[in-house]
Amino acid sequence: MATTTPLTCQLLTNELLPAVLDLDQICLGGLWTEAGYRREIDSPNSDLLVLLAHEYVIGLGCVWAILDEAHITTLAIHPDYHRQRLGQLLLIQLLQQAHQRSLTHATLEVRASNHRALQLYQKFGFRTAGQRKRYYQDGENALILWRSQLQTPEFQHCLTHLQRECAVSFKQNHYQWLPDVTITQ
Ligand SMILES: CC(C)(COP(=O)(O)OP(=O)(O)OC[C@H]1O[C@@H](n2cnc3c(N)ncnc32)[C@H](O)[C@@H]1OP(=O)(O)O)[C@@H](O)C(=O)NCCC(=O)NCCS
């Protein structure tokens, strides 16, 4: 019988910083420095979540609370773990944090060419609201995505449906998801 891998999600801590910096290099090419991640740990308006398989950090995602908006600033899963609905799980966790902070809208910027991320966000009801020309250093445009009505029953139903999809995938891939109800600061 295949052994199951426990999956957990928690807020970033100083102990996990080296692993998160490694993951950032692998997935995002060094988006944030160590000082940048430390600022996220210290900021009362930021939830930086890490996803762990056993004790290994395999995903990271961050949401900032600005007025009534949830700004999703980063989301990444280690390439060895793609296409198992782990990115979907992490996005659910980020949006649940936003919901618990009573935020009403979510927004983010994504490369216009990042089709897999765009498909992921579309599943959550994000829609393109505009674009920022030459937003990235290499000159690529960013699409601005927007998801409103985070506090409605419709949105909770959407998350429940997406959670069920995760559960199916985790069963197939022998993950045991251990939700942490104490995640909110
Ligand atoms: C985007 C990313 C987080 C997706 O993570 P993942 O764990 O592989 O994605 P999931 O398995 O949870 O996929 C969920 C949905 O996303 C979309 N998706 C993910 N990977 C896809 C791919 N390679 N092709 C098409 N759609 C894809 C699909 O809609 C999928 O739903 P489905 O399983 O019903 O088809 C991951 O590719 C990544 O880390 N990319 C590099 C960093 C990045 O681009 N982050 C986004 C910055 S805004």
PDB file of C-alpha atoms and ligand atoms in Angstrom:
ATOM      1  CA  MET A   1       0.000   0.000   0.000  1.00  0.00           C
ATOM      2  CA  ALA A   2       1.321   3.493  -0.879  1.00  0.00           C
ATOM      3  CA  THR A   3       2.284   5.645   2.103  1.00  0.00           C
ATOM      4  CA  THR A   4       0.473   8.933   2.505  1.00  0.00           C
ATOM      5  CA  THR A   5       2.218  12.298   2.649  1.00  0.00           C
ATOM      6  CA  PRO A   6       0.898  14.744   5.234  1.00  0.00           C
ATOM      7  CA  LEU A   7       0.174  18.197   3.838  1.00  0.00           C
ATOM      8  CA  THR A   8       0.031  21.217   6.128  1.00  0.00           C
ATOM      9  CA  CYS A   9      -0.215  24.957   5.671  1.00  0.00           C
ATOM     10  CA  GLN A  10       1.069  27.551   8.111  1.00  0.00           C
ATOM     11  CA  LEU A  11       2.203  31.147   8.382  1.00  0.00           C
ATOM     12  CA  LEU A  12       5.866  31.734   7.502  1.00  0.00           C
ATOM     13  CA  THR A  13       8.225  31.605  10.490  1.00  0.00           C
ATOM     14  CA  ASN A  14      11.903  32.543  10.802  1.00  0.00           C
ATOM     15  CA  GLU A  15      12.824  28.837  10.965  1.00  0.00           C
ATOM     16  CA  LEU A  16      11.289  28.234   7.524  1.00  0.00           C
ATOM     17  CA  LEU A  17      12.984  31.256   5.888  1.00  0.00           C
ATOM     18  CA  PRO A  18      15.941  29.358   4.297  1.00  0.00           C
ATOM     19  CA  ALA A  19      13.577  26.817   2.700  1.00  0.00           C
ATOM     20  CA  VAL A  20      11.283  29.585   1.459  1.00  0.00           C
ATOM     21  CA  LEU A  21      14.228  31.484  -0.073  1.00  0.00           C
ATOM     22  CA  ASP A  22      15.258  28.288  -1.902  1.00  0.00           C
ATOM     23  CA  LEU A  23      11.712  27.786  -3.168  1.00  0.00           C
ATOM     24  CA  ASP A  24      11.499  31.415  -4.256  1.00  0.00           C
ATOM     25  CA  GLN A  25      14.703  30.946  -6.312  1.00  0.00           C
ATOM     26  CA  ILE A  26      13.383  27.777  -7.942  1.00  0.00           C
ATOM     27  CA  CYS A  27       9.857  28.989  -8.703  1.00  0.00           C
ATOM     28  CA  LEU A  28      10.099  32.761  -8.957  1.00  0.00           C
ATOM     29  CA  GLY A  29      13.757  33.420  -9.804  1.00  0.00           C
ATOM     30  CA  GLY A  30      14.421  35.286  -6.559  1.00  0.00           C
ATOM     31  CA  LEU A  31      11.398  37.549  -6.316  1.00  0.00           C
ATOM     32  CA  TRP A  32      11.955  38.650  -2.719  1.00  0.00           C
ATOM     33  CA  THR A  33      15.081  38.938  -0.560  1.00  0.00           C
ATOM     34  CA  GLU A  34      15.453  37.543   2.947  1.00  0.00           C
ATOM     35  CA  ALA A  35      14.753  41.045   4.303  1.00  0.00           C
ATOM     36  CA  GLY A  36      11.620  41.137   2.168  1.00  0.00           C
ATOM     37  CA  TYR A  37      10.337  37.882   3.633  1.00  0.00           C
ATOM     38  CA  ARG A  38      11.172  39.058   7.157  1.00  0.00           C
ATOM     39  CA  ARG A  39       9.051  42.157   6.534  1.00  0.00           C
ATOM     40  CA  GLU A  40       6.141  39.862   5.600  1.00  0.00           C
ATOM     41  CA  ILE A  41       6.544  37.921   8.857  1.00  0.00           C
ATOM     42  CA  ASP A  42       6.469  41.181  10.823  1.00  0.00           C
ATOM     43  CA  SER A  43       3.667  42.912   8.921  1.00  0.00           C
ATOM     44  CA  PRO A  44       0.236  42.765  10.576  1.00  0.00           C
ATOM     45  CA  ASN A  45      -1.349  43.273   7.144  1.00  0.00           C
ATOM     46  CA  SER A  46       0.348  40.342   5.451  1.00  0.00           C
ATOM     47  CA  ASP A  47      -0.392  36.617   5.549  1.00  0.00           C
ATOM     48  CA  LEU A  48       2.482  34.687   4.008  1.00  0.00           C
ATOM     49  CA  LEU A  49       1.481  31.037   3.926  1.00  0.00           C
ATOM     50  CA  VAL A  50       3.737  28.072   3.301  1.00  0.00           C
ATOM     51  CA  LEU A  51       2.601  24.635   2.220  1.00  0.00           C
ATOM     52  CA  LEU A  52       4.545  21.680   3.591  1.00  0.00           C
ATOM     53  CA  ALA A  53       4.682  18.050   2.479  1.00  0.00           C
ATOM     54  CA  HIS A  54       6.092  16.268   5.528  1.00  0.00           C
ATOM     55  CA  GLU A  55       8.564  18.935   6.690  1.00  0.00           C
ATOM     56  CA  TYR A  56       9.472  20.147   3.171  1.00  0.00           C
ATOM     57  CA  VAL A  57       8.306  23.537   1.992  1.00  0.00           C
ATOM     58  CA  ILE A  58       6.718  22.957  -1.428  1.00  0.00           C
ATOM     59  CA  GLY A  59       4.552  26.049  -1.819  1.00  0.00           C
ATOM     60  CA  LEU A  60       4.260  29.663  -0.811  1.00  0.00           C
ATOM     61  CA  GLY A  61       1.603  32.308  -1.213  1.00  0.00           C
ATOM     62  CA  CYS A  62       1.082  35.770   0.174  1.00  0.00           C
ATOM     63  CA  VAL A  63      -1.876  38.096   0.588  1.00  0.00           C
ATOM     64  CA  TRP A  64      -1.830  41.704   1.793  1.00  0.00           C
ATOM     65  CA  ALA A  65      -4.855  43.363   3.361  1.00  0.00           C
ATOM     66  CA  ILE A  66      -5.184  46.914   2.003  1.00  0.00           C
ATOM     67  CA  LEU A  67      -8.398  48.668   3.016  1.00  0.00           C
ATOM     68  CA  ASP A  68     -11.103  46.166   1.975  1.00  0.00           C
ATOM     69  CA  GLU A  69      -8.947  44.503  -0.693  1.00  0.00           C
ATOM     70  CA  ALA A  70      -6.910  41.308  -0.627  1.00  0.00           C
ATOM     71  CA  HIS A  71      -3.804  41.793  -2.767  1.00  0.00           C
ATOM     72  CA  ILE A  72      -2.363  38.432  -3.717  1.00  0.00           C
ATOM     73  CA  THR A  73       1.308  39.211  -4.143  1.00  0.00           C
ATOM     74  CA  THR A  74       2.772  35.788  -4.762  1.00  0.00           C
ATOM     75  CA  LEU A  75       1.789  32.164  -5.311  1.00  0.00           C
ATOM     76  CA  ALA A  76       4.111  29.310  -6.241  1.00  0.00           C
ATOM     77  CA  ILE A  77       4.367  25.539  -6.043  1.00  0.00           C
ATOM     78  CA  HIS A  78       7.614  23.597  -6.448  1.00  0.00           C
ATOM     79  CA  PRO A  79       7.756  22.241 -10.051  1.00  0.00           C
ATOM     80  CA  ASP A  80       8.047  18.638  -8.796  1.00  0.00           C
ATOM     81  CA  TYR A  81       4.573  19.032  -7.257  1.00  0.00           C
ATOM     82  CA  HIS A  82       2.693  20.736 -10.072  1.00  0.00           C
ATOM     83  CA  ARG A  83      -0.750  19.633 -11.332  1.00  0.00           C
ATOM     84  CA  GLN A  84      -1.918  17.982  -8.135  1.00  0.00           C
ATOM     85  CA  ARG A  85      -4.209  20.848  -7.106  1.00  0.00           C
ATOM     86  CA  LEU A  86      -1.708  22.118  -4.552  1.00  0.00           C
ATOM     87  CA  GLY A  87      -1.697  25.616  -6.058  1.00  0.00           C
ATOM     88  CA  GLN A  88      -5.473  25.494  -5.898  1.00  0.00           C
ATOM     89  CA  LEU A  89      -5.294  24.494  -2.225  1.00  0.00           C
ATOM     90  CA  LEU A  90      -2.922  27.331  -1.393  1.00  0.00           C
ATOM     91  CA  LEU A  91      -5.102  29.879  -3.178  1.00  0.00           C
ATOM     92  CA  ILE A  92      -8.115  28.619  -1.232  1.00  0.00           C
ATOM     93  CA  GLN A  93      -6.150  29.131   1.988  1.00  0.00           C
ATOM     94  CA  LEU A  94      -5.140  32.669   0.982  1.00  0.00           C
ATOM     95  CA  LEU A  95      -8.720  33.594   0.123  1.00  0.00           C
ATOM     96  CA  GLN A  96      -9.988  32.118   3.371  1.00  0.00           C
ATOM     97  CA  GLN A  97      -7.516  34.329   5.214  1.00  0.00           C
ATOM     98  CA  ALA A  98      -8.925  37.267   3.228  1.00  0.00           C
ATOM     99  CA  HIS A  99     -12.449  36.226   4.131  1.00  0.00           C
ATOM    100  CA  GLN A 100     -11.582  36.013   7.813  1.00  0.00           C
ATOM    101  CA  ARG A 101     -10.111  39.500   7.659  1.00  0.00           C
ATOM    102  CA  SER A 102     -13.517  40.652   6.289  1.00  0.00           C
ATOM    103  CA  LEU A 103     -11.998  41.730   2.962  1.00  0.00           C
ATOM    104  CA  THR A 104     -14.488  42.069   0.127  1.00  0.00           C
ATOM    105  CA  HIS A 105     -12.371  42.064  -3.053  1.00  0.00           C
ATOM    106  CA  ALA A 106      -9.270  40.241  -4.239  1.00  0.00           C
ATOM    107  CA  THR A 107      -6.843  41.467  -6.857  1.00  0.00           C
ATOM    108  CA  LEU A 108      -3.482  40.523  -8.335  1.00  0.00           C
ATOM    109  CA  GLU A 109      -1.158  41.064 -11.266  1.00  0.00           C
ATOM    110  CA  VAL A 110      -0.070  38.231 -13.523  1.00  0.00           C
ATOM    111  CA  ARG A 111       2.052  38.000 -16.662  1.00  0.00           C
ATOM    112  CA  ALA A 112      -0.134  38.045 -19.749  1.00  0.00           C
ATOM    113  CA  SER A 113       1.658  34.875 -20.957  1.00  0.00           C
ATOM    114  CA  ASN A 114       1.188  32.901 -17.710  1.00  0.00           C
ATOM    115  CA  HIS A 115      -1.649  30.738 -18.974  1.00  0.00           C
ATOM    116  CA  ARG A 116      -1.556  28.150 -16.210  1.00  0.00           C
ATOM    117  CA  ALA A 117      -1.833  30.823 -13.522  1.00  0.00           C
ATOM    118  CA  LEU A 118      -4.577  32.570 -15.507  1.00  0.00           C
ATOM    119  CA  GLN A 119      -6.544  29.323 -15.734  1.00  0.00           C
ATOM    120  CA  LEU A 120      -6.121  28.773 -12.006  1.00  0.00           C
ATOM    121  CA  TYR A 121      -7.415  32.250 -11.148  1.00  0.00           C
ATOM    122  CA  GLN A 122     -10.308  31.939 -13.589  1.00  0.00           C
ATOM    123  CA  LYS A 123     -11.488  28.849 -11.720  1.00  0.00           C
ATOM    124  CA  PHE A 124     -11.886  31.079  -8.662  1.00  0.00           C
ATOM    125  CA  GLY A 125     -13.933  33.647 -10.577  1.00  0.00           C
ATOM    126  CA  PHE A 126     -11.127  36.166 -11.165  1.00  0.00           C
ATOM    127  CA  ARG A 127     -11.714  38.305 -14.251  1.00  0.00           C
ATOM    128  CA  THR A 128      -9.373  40.622 -16.167  1.00  0.00           C
ATOM    129  CA  ALA A 129      -9.992  44.227 -15.128  1.00  0.00           C
ATOM    130  CA  GLY A 130      -7.184  45.911 -17.036  1.00  0.00           C
ATOM    131  CA  GLN A 131      -3.515  45.730 -17.786  1.00  0.00           C
ATOM    132  CA  ARG A 132      -0.273  47.419 -16.832  1.00  0.00           C
ATOM    133  CA  LYS A 133       1.885  48.013 -19.893  1.00  0.00           C
ATOM    134  CA  ARG A 134       5.519  46.820 -19.656  1.00  0.00           C
ATOM    135  CA  TYR A 135       5.028  46.058 -15.954  1.00  0.00           C
ATOM    136  CA  TYR A 136       7.789  43.446 -15.785  1.00  0.00           C
ATOM    137  CA  GLN A 137      11.528  44.095 -16.214  1.00  0.00           C
ATOM    138  CA  ASP A 138      11.581  42.187 -19.503  1.00  0.00           C
ATOM    139  CA  GLY A 139       8.860  44.457 -20.902  1.00  0.00           C
ATOM    140  CA  GLU A 140       5.937  42.035 -20.632  1.00  0.00           C
ATOM    141  CA  ASN A 141       2.518  43.420 -19.737  1.00  0.00           C
ATOM    142  CA  ALA A 142       0.720  42.455 -16.533  1.00  0.00           C
ATOM    143  CA  LEU A 143      -2.954  41.645 -16.489  1.00  0.00           C
ATOM    144  CA  ILE A 144      -4.844  42.980 -13.486  1.00  0.00           C
ATOM    145  CA  LEU A 145      -7.258  40.356 -12.192  1.00  0.00           C
ATOM    146  CA  TRP A 146     -10.152  41.077  -9.901  1.00  0.00           C
ATOM    147  CA  ARG A 147     -12.538  38.979  -7.830  1.00  0.00           C
ATOM    148  CA  SER A 148     -15.287  40.718  -5.881  1.00  0.00           C
ATOM    149  CA  GLN A 149     -17.950  39.562  -3.434  1.00  0.00           C
ATOM    150  CA  LEU A 150     -15.630  37.549  -1.190  1.00  0.00           C
ATOM    151  CA  GLN A 151     -18.148  37.784   1.655  1.00  0.00           C
ATOM    152  CA  THR A 152     -21.070  36.200  -0.197  1.00  0.00           C
ATOM    153  CA  PRO A 153     -22.463  32.647   0.146  1.00  0.00           C
ATOM    154  CA  GLU A 154     -21.789  32.232  -3.593  1.00  0.00           C
ATOM    155  CA  PHE A 155     -18.078  32.690  -2.959  1.00  0.00           C
ATOM    156  CA  GLN A 156     -18.097  30.189  -0.080  1.00  0.00           C
ATOM    157  CA  HIS A 157     -19.859  27.683  -2.368  1.00  0.00           C
ATOM    158  CA  CYS A 158     -17.182  28.278  -4.971  1.00  0.00           C
ATOM    159  CA  LEU A 159     -14.428  27.560  -2.407  1.00  0.00           C
ATOM    160  CA  THR A 160     -16.250  24.449  -1.161  1.00  0.00           C
ATOM    161  CA  HIS A 161     -16.464  23.109  -4.712  1.00  0.00           C
ATOM    162  CA  LEU A 162     -12.761  23.796  -5.286  1.00  0.00           C
ATOM    163  CA  GLN A 163     -11.883  22.138  -1.956  1.00  0.00           C
ATOM    164  CA  ARG A 164     -13.754  19.010  -3.054  1.00  0.00           C
ATOM    165  CA  GLU A 165     -11.701  18.944  -6.250  1.00  0.00           C
ATOM    166  CA  CYS A 166      -8.548  19.127  -4.123  1.00  0.00           C
ATOM    167  CA  ALA A 167      -9.765  16.244  -1.967  1.00  0.00           C
ATOM    168  CA  VAL A 168     -10.219  14.036  -5.052  1.00  0.00           C
ATOM    169  CA  SER A 169      -6.705  14.839  -6.286  1.00  0.00           C
ATOM    170  CA  PHE A 170      -5.151  14.320  -2.850  1.00  0.00           C
ATOM    171  CA  LYS A 171      -6.733  10.902  -2.574  1.00  0.00           C
ATOM    172  CA  GLN A 172      -5.320   9.918  -5.960  1.00  0.00           C
ATOM    173  CA  ASN A 173      -1.878  11.283  -5.075  1.00  0.00           C
ATOM    174  CA  HIS A 174      -1.818   9.881  -1.525  1.00  0.00           C
ATOM    175  CA  TYR A 175      -1.762  13.177   0.330  1.00  0.00           C
ATOM    176  CA  GLN A 176      -3.369  13.646   3.702  1.00  0.00           C
ATOM    177  CA  TRP A 177      -4.488  17.254   4.079  1.00  0.00           C
ATOM    178  CA  LEU A 178      -4.326  18.425   7.705  1.00  0.00           C
ATOM    179  CA  PRO A 179      -6.080  21.796   7.868  1.00  0.00           C
ATOM    180  CA  ASP A 180      -4.792  24.193  10.503  1.00  0.00           C
ATOM    181  CA  VAL A 181      -7.705  26.079  11.990  1.00  0.00           C
ATOM    182  CA  THR A 182      -5.359  28.349  13.952  1.00  0.00           C
ATOM    183  CA  ILE A 183      -3.780  29.873  10.879  1.00  0.00           C
ATOM    184  CA  THR A 184      -5.287  33.373  11.221  1.00  0.00           C
ATOM    185  CA  GLN A 185      -3.128  35.836  13.162  1.00  0.00           C
TER     186      GLN A 185
HETATM  187  C1  LIG B   1       0.522  28.597 -11.193  1.00  0.00           C
HETATM  188  C2  LIG B   1       0.908  27.473 -10.220  1.00  0.00           C
HETATM  189  C3  LIG B   1       0.942  28.027  -8.800  1.00  0.00           C
HETATM  190  C4  LIG B   1      -0.155  26.355 -10.333  1.00  0.00           C
HETATM  191  O1  LIG B   1       0.162  25.373  -9.358  1.00  0.00           O
HETATM  192  P1  LIG B   1      -0.265  23.839  -9.515  1.00  0.00           P
HETATM  193  O2  LIG B   1      -0.225  23.260  -8.157  1.00  0.00           O
HETATM  194  O3  LIG B   1       0.531  23.167 -10.558  1.00  0.00           O
HETATM  195  O4  LIG B   1      -1.759  23.984 -10.041  1.00  0.00           O
HETATM  196  P2  LIG B   1      -3.007  23.069  -9.669  1.00  0.00           P
HETATM  197  O5  LIG B   1      -2.664  21.638  -9.879  1.00  0.00           O
HETATM  198  O6  LIG B   1      -3.511  23.457  -8.327  1.00  0.00           O
HETATM  199  O7  LIG B   1      -4.032  23.492 -10.807  1.00  0.00           O
HETATM  200  C5  LIG B   1      -5.264  24.123 -10.516  1.00  0.00           C
HETATM  201  C6  LIG B   1      -5.776  24.716 -11.808  1.00  0.00           C
HETATM  202  O8  LIG B   1      -4.826  25.630 -12.362  1.00  0.00           O
HETATM  203  C7  LIG B   1      -4.807  25.499 -13.789  1.00  0.00           C
HETATM  204  N1  LIG B   1      -3.498  24.954 -14.203  1.00  0.00           N
HETATM  205  C8  LIG B   1      -2.459  24.656 -13.407  1.00  0.00           C
HETATM  206  N2  LIG B   1      -1.413  24.222 -14.128  1.00  0.00           N
HETATM  207  C9  LIG B   1      -1.813  24.245 -15.421  1.00  0.00           C
HETATM  208  C10 LIG B   1      -1.163  23.911 -16.651  1.00  0.00           C
HETATM  209  N3  LIG B   1       0.108  23.483 -16.684  1.00  0.00           N
HETATM  210  N4  LIG B   1      -1.880  24.056 -17.785  1.00  0.00           N
HETATM  211  C11 LIG B   1      -3.156  24.516 -17.772  1.00  0.00           C
HETATM  212  N5  LIG B   1      -3.828  24.844 -16.623  1.00  0.00           N
HETATM  213  C12 LIG B   1      -3.148  24.716 -15.471  1.00  0.00           C
HETATM  214  C13 LIG B   1      -5.923  24.533 -14.150  1.00  0.00           C
HETATM  215  O9  LIG B   1      -7.103  25.290 -14.309  1.00  0.00           O
HETATM  216  C14 LIG B   1      -6.021  23.689 -12.895  1.00  0.00           C
HETATM  217  O10 LIG B   1      -7.286  23.128 -12.697  1.00  0.00           O
HETATM  218  P3  LIG B   1      -7.594  21.616 -13.203  1.00  0.00           P
HETATM  219  O11 LIG B   1      -6.721  20.735 -12.355  1.00  0.00           O
HETATM  220  O12 LIG B   1      -9.038  21.450 -12.926  1.00  0.00           O
HETATM  221  O13 LIG B   1      -7.196  21.574 -14.668  1.00  0.00           O
HETATM  222  C15 LIG B   1       2.277  26.836 -10.611  1.00  0.00           C
HETATM  223  O14 LIG B   1       2.269  26.527 -11.981  1.00  0.00           O
HETATM  224  C16 LIG B   1       3.496  27.711 -10.313  1.00  0.00           C
HETATM  225  O15 LIG B   1       4.018  27.708  -9.198  1.00  0.00           O
HETATM  226  N6  LIG B   1       3.955  28.467 -11.332  1.00  0.00           N
HETATM  227  C17 LIG B   1       5.131  29.305 -11.164  1.00  0.00           C
HETATM  228  C18 LIG B   1       4.836  30.534 -10.345  1.00  0.00           C
HETATM  229  C19 LIG B   1       3.679  31.338 -10.924  1.00  0.00           C
HETATM  230  O16 LIG B   1       3.579  31.541 -12.127  1.00  0.00           O
HETATM  231  N7  LIG B   1       2.818  31.843 -10.021  1.00  0.00           N
HETATM  232  C20 LIG B   1       1.698  32.672 -10.359  1.00  0.00           C
HETATM  233  C21 LIG B   1       2.103  34.083 -10.189  1.00  0.00           C
HETATM  234  S1  LIG B   1       0.725  35.185 -10.352  1.00  0.00           S
END
